[in-house]
PDB file of N, CA, C and O in Angstrom:
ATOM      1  N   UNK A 182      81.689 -19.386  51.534  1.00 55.00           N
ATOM      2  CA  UNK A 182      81.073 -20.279  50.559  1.00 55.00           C
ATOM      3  C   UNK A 182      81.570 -19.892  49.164  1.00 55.00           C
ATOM      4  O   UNK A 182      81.435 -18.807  48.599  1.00 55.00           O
ATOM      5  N   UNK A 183      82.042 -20.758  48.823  1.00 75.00           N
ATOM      6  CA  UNK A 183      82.028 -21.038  47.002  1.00 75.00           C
ATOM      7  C   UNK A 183      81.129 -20.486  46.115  1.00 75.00           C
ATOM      8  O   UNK A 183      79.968 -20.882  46.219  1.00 75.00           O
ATOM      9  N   UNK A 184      81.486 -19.329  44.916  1.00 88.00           N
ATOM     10  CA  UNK A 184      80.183 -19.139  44.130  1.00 88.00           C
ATOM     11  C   UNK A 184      80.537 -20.188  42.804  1.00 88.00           C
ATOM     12  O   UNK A 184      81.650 -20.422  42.331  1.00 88.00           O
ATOM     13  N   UNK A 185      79.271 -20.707  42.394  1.00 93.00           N
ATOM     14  CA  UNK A 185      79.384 -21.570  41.515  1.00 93.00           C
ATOM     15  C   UNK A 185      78.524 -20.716  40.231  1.00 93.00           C
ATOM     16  O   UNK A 185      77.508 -20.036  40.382  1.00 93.00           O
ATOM     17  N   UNK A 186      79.201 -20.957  39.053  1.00 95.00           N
ATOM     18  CA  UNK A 186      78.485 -20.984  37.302  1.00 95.00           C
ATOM     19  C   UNK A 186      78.760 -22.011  36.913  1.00 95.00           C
ATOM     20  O   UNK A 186      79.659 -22.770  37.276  1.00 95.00           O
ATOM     21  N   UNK A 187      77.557 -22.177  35.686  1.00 95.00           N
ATOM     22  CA  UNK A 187      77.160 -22.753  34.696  1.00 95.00           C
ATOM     23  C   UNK A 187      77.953 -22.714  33.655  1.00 95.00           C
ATOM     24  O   UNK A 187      77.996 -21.639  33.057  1.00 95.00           O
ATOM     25  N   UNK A 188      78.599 -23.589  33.264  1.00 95.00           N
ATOM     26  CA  UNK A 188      79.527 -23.800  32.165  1.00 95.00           C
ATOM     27  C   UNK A 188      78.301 -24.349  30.985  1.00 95.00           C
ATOM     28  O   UNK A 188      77.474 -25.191  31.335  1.00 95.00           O
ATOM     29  N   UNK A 189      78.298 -23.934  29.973  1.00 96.00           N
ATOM     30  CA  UNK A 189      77.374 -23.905  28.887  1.00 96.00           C
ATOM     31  C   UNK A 189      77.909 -24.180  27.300  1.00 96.00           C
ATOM     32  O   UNK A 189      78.500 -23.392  26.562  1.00 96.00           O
ATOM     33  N   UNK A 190      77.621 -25.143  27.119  1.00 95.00           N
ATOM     34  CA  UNK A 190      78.245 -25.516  25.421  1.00 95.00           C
ATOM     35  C   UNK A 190      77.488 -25.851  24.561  1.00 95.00           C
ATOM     36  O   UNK A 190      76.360 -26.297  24.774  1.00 95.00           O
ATOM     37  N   UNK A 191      78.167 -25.629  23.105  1.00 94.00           N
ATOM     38  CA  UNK A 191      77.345 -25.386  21.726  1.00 94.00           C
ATOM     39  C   UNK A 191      76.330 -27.024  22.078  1.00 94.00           C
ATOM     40  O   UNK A 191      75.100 -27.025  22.023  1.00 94.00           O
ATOM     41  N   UNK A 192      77.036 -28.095  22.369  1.00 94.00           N
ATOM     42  CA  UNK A 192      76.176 -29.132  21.588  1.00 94.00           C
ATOM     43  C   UNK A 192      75.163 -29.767  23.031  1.00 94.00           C
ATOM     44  O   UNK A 192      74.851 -30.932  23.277  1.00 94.00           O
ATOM     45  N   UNK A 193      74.831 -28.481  23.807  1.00 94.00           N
ATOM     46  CA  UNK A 193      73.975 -28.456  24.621  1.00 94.00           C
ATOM     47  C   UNK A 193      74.111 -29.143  26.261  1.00 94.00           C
ATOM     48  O   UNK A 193      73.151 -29.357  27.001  1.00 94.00           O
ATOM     49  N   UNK A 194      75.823 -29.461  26.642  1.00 94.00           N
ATOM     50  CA  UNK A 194      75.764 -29.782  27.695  1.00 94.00           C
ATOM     51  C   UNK A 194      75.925 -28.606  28.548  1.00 94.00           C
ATOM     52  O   UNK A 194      76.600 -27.604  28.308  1.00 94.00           O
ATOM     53  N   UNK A 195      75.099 -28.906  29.742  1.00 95.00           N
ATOM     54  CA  UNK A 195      75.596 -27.872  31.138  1.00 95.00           C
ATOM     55  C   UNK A 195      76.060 -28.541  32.292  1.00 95.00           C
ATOM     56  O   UNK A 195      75.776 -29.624  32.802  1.00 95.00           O
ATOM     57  N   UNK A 196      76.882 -27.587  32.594  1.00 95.00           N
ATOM     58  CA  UNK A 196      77.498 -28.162  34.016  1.00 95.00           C
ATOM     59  C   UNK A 196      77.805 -26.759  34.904  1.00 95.00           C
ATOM     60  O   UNK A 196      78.159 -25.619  34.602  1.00 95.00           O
ATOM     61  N   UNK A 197      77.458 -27.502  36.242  1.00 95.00           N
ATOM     62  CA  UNK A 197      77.472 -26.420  37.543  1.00 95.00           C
ATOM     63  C   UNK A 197      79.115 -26.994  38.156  1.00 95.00           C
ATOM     64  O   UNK A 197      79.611 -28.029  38.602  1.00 95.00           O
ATOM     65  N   UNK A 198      79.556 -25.470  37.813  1.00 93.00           N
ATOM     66  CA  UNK A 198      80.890 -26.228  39.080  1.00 93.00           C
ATOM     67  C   UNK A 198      81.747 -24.749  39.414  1.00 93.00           C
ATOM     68  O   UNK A 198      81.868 -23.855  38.576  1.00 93.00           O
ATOM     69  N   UNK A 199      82.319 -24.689  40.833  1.00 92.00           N
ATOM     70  CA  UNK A 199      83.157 -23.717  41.731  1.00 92.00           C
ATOM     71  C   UNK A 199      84.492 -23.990  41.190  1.00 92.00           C
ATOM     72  O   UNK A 199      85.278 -23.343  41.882  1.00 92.00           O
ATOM     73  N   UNK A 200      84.976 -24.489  40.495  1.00 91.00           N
ATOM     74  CA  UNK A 200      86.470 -25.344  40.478  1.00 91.00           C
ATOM     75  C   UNK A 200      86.695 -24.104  39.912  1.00 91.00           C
ATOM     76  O   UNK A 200      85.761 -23.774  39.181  1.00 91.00           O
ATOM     77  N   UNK A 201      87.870 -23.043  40.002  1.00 90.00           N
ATOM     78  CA  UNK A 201      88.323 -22.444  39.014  1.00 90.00           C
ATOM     79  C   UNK A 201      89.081 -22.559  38.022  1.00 90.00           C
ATOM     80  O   UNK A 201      89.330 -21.702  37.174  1.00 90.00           O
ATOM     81  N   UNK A 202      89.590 -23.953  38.121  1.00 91.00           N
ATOM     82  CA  UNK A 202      90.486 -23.987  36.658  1.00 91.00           C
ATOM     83  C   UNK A 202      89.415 -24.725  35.643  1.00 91.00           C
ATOM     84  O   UNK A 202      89.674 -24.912  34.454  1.00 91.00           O
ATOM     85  N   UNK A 203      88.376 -25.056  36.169  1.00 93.00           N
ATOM     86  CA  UNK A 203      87.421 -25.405  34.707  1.00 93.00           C
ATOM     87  C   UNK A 203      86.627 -24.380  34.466  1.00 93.00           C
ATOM     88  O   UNK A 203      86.149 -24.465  33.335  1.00 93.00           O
ATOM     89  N   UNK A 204      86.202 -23.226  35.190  1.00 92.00           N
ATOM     90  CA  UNK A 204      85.861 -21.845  34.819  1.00 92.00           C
ATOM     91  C   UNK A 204      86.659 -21.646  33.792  1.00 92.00           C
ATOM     92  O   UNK A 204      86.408 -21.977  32.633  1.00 92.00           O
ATOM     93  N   UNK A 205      87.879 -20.969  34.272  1.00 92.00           N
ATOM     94  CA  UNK A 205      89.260 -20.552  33.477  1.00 92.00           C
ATOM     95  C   UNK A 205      89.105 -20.952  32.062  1.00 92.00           C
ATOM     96  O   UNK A 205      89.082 -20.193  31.093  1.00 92.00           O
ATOM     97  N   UNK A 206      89.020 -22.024  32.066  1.00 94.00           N
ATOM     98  CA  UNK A 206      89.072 -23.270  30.798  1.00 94.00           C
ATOM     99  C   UNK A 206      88.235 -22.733  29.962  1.00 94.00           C
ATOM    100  O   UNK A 206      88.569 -22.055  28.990  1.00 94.00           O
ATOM    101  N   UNK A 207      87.158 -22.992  30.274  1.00 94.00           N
ATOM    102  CA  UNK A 207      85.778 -22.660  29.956  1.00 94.00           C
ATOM    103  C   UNK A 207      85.827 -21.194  28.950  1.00 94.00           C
ATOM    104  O   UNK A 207      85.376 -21.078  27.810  1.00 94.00           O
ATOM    105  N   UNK A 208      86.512 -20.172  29.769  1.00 93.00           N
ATOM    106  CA  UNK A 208      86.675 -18.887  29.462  1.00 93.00           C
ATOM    107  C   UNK A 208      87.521 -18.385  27.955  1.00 93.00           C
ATOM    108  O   UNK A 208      87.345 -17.373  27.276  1.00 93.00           O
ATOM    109  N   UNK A 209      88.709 -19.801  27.725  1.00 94.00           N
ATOM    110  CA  UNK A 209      89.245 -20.047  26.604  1.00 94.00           C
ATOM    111  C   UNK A 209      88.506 -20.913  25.339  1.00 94.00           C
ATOM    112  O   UNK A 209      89.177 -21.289  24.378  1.00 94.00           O
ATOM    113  N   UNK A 210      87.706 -21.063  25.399  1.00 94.00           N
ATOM    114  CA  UNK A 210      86.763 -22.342  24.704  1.00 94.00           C
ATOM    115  C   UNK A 210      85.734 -21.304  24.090  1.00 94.00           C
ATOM    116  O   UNK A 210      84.715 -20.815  24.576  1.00 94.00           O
ATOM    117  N   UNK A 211      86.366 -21.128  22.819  1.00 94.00           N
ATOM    118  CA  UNK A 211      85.068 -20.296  22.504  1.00 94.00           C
ATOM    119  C   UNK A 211      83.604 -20.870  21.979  1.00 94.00           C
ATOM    120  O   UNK A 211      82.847 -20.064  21.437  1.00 94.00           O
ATOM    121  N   UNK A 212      83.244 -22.080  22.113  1.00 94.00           N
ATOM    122  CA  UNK A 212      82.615 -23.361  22.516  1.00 94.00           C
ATOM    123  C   UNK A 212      81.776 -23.029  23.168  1.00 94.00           C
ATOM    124  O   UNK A 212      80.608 -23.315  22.904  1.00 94.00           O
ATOM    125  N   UNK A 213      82.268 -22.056  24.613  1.00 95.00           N
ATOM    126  CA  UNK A 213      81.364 -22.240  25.954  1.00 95.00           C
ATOM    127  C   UNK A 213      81.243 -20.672  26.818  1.00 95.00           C
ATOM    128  O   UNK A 213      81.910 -19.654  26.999  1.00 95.00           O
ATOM    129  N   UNK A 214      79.804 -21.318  27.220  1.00 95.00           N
ATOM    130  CA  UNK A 214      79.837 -19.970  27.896  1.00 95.00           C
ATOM    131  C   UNK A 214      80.016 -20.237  29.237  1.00 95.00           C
ATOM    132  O   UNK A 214      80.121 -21.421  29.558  1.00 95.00           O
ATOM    133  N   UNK A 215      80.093 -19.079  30.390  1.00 95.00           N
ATOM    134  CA  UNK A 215      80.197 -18.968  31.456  1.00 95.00           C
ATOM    135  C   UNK A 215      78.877 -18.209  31.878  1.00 95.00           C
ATOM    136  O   UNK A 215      78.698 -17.057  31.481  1.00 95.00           O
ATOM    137  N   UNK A 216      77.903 -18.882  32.722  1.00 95.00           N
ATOM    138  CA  UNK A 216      76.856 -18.376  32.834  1.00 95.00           C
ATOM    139  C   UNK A 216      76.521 -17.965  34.913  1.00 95.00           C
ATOM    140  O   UNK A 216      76.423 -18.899  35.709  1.00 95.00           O
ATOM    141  N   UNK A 217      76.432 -16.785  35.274  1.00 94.00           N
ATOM    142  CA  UNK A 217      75.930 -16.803  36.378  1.00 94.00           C
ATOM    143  C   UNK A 217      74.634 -16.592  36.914  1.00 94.00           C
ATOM    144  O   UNK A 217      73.847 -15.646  36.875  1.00 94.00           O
ATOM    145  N   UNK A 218      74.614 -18.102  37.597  1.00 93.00           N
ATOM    146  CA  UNK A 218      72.947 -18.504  37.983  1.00 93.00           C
ATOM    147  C   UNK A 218      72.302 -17.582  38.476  1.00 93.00           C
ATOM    148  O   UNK A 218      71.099 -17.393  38.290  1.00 93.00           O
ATOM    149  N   UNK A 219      72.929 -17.009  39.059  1.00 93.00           N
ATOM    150  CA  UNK A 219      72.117 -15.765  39.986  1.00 93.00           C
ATOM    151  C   UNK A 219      71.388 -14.715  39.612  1.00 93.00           C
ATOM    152  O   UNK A 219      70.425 -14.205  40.184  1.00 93.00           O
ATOM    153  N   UNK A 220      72.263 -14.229  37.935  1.00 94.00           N
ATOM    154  CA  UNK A 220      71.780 -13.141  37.274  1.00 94.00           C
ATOM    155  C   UNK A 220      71.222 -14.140  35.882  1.00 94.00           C
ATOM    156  O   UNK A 220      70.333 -13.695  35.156  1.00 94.00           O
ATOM    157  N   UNK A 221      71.589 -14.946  35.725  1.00 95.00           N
ATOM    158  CA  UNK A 221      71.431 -16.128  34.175  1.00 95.00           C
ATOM    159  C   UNK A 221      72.148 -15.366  33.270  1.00 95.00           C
ATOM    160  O   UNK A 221      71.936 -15.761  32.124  1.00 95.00           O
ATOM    161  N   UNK A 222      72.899 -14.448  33.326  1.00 95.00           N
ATOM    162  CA  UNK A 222      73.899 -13.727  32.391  1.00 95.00           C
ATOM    163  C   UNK A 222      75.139 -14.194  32.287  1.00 95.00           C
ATOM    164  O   UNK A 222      75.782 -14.577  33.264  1.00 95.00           O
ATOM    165  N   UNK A 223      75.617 -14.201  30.970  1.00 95.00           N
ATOM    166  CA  UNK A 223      77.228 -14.856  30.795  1.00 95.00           C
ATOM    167  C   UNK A 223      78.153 -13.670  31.525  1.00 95.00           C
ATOM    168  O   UNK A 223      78.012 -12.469  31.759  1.00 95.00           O
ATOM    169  N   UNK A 224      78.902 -14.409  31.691  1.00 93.00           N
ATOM    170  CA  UNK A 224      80.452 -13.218  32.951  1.00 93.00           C
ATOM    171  C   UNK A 224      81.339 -13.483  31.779  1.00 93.00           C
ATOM    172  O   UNK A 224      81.080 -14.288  30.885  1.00 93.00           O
ATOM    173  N   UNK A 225      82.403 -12.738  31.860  1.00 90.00           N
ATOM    174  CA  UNK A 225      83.229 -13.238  30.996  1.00 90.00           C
ATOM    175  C   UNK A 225      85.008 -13.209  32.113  1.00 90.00           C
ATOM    176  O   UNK A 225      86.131 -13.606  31.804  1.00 90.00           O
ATOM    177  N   UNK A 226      84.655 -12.767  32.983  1.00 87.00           N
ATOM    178  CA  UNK A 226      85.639 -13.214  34.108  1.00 87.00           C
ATOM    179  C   UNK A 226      85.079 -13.368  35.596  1.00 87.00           C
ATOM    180  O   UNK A 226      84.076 -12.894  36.129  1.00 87.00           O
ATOM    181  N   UNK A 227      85.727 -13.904  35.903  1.00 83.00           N
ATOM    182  CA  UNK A 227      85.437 -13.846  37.601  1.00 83.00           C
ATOM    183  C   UNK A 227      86.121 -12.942  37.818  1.00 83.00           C
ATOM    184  O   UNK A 227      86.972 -12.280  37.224  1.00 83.00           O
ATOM    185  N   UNK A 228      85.416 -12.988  39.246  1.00 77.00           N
ATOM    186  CA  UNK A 228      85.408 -11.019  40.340  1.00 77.00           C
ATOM    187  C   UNK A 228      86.637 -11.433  41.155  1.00 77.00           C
ATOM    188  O   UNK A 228      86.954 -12.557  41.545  1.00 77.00           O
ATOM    189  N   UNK A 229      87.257 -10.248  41.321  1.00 69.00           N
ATOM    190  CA  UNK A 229      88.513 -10.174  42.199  1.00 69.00           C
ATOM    191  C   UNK A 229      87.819 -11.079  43.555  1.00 69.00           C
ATOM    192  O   UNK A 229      86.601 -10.905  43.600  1.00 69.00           O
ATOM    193  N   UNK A 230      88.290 -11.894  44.530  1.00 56.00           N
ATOM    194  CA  UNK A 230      87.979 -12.654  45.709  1.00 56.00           C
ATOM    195  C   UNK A 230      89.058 -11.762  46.573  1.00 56.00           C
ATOM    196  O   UNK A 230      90.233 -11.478  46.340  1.00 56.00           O
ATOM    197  N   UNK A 231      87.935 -11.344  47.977  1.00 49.00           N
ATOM    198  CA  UNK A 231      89.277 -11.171  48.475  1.00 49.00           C
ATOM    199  C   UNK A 231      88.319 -11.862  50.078  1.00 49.00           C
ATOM    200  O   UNK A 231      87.247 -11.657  50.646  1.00 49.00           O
ATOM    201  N   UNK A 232      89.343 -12.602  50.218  1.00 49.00           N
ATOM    202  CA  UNK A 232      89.701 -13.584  51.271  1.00 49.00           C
ATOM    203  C   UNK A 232      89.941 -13.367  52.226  1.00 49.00           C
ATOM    204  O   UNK A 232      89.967 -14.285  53.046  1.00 49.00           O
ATOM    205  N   UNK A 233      90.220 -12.124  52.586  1.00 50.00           N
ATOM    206  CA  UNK A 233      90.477 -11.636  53.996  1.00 50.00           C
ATOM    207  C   UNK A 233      91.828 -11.524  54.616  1.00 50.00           C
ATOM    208  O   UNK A 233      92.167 -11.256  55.768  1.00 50.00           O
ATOM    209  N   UNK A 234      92.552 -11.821  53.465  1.00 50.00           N
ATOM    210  CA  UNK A 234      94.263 -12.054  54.163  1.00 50.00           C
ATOM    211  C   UNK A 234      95.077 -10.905  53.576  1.00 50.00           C
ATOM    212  O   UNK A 234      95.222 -10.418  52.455  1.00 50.00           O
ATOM    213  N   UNK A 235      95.563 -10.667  54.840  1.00 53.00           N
ATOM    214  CA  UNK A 235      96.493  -9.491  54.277  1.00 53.00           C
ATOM    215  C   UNK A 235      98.189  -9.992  54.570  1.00 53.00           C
ATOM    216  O   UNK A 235      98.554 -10.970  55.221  1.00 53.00           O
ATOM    217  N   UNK A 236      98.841  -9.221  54.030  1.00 57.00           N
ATOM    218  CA  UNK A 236     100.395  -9.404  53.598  1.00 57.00           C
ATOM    219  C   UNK A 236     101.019  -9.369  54.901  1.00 57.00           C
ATOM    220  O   UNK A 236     100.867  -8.290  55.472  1.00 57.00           O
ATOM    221  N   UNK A 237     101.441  -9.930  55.307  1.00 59.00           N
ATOM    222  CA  UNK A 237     102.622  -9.577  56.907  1.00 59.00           C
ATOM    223  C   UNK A 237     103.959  -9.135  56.012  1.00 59.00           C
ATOM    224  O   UNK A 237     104.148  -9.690  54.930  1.00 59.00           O
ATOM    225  N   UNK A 238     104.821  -8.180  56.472  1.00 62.00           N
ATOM    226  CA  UNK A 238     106.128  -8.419  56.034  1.00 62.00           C
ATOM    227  C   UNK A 238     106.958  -7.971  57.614  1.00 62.00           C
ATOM    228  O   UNK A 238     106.366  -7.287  58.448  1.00 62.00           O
ATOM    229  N   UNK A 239     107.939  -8.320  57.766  1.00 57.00           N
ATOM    230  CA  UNK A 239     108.953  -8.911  58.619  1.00 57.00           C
ATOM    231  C   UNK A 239     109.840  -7.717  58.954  1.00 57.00           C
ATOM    232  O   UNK A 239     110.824  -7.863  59.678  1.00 57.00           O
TER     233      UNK A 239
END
């Protein structure tokens, strides 16, 4: 499952979204915060993901 934050801006809109390039975005915008619902604290990056895949080499 997808973790989702709260994208948070000066002139009071919020938005919930997993997408990481509007996180990312978000993270450049000094406009906006990045808020995680879970703790209600701003992140200022996302956490390493690790996915379970490892490297084959040949």
């Amino acid at each position: 499952m997808t973790k989702s934050y709260i994208l948070s801006f000066e002139n009071g809109v919020e938005r919930e979204t997993s997408i990481t390039f509007f996180i990312e975005k978000a993270f450049e915008d000094p406009e906006a915060m990045v808020i995680d619902p879970e703790t209600g604290m701003e992140v200022s990056e996302l956490p390493e993901i690790d996915n379970g895949v490892e490297e084959v080499t040949a």
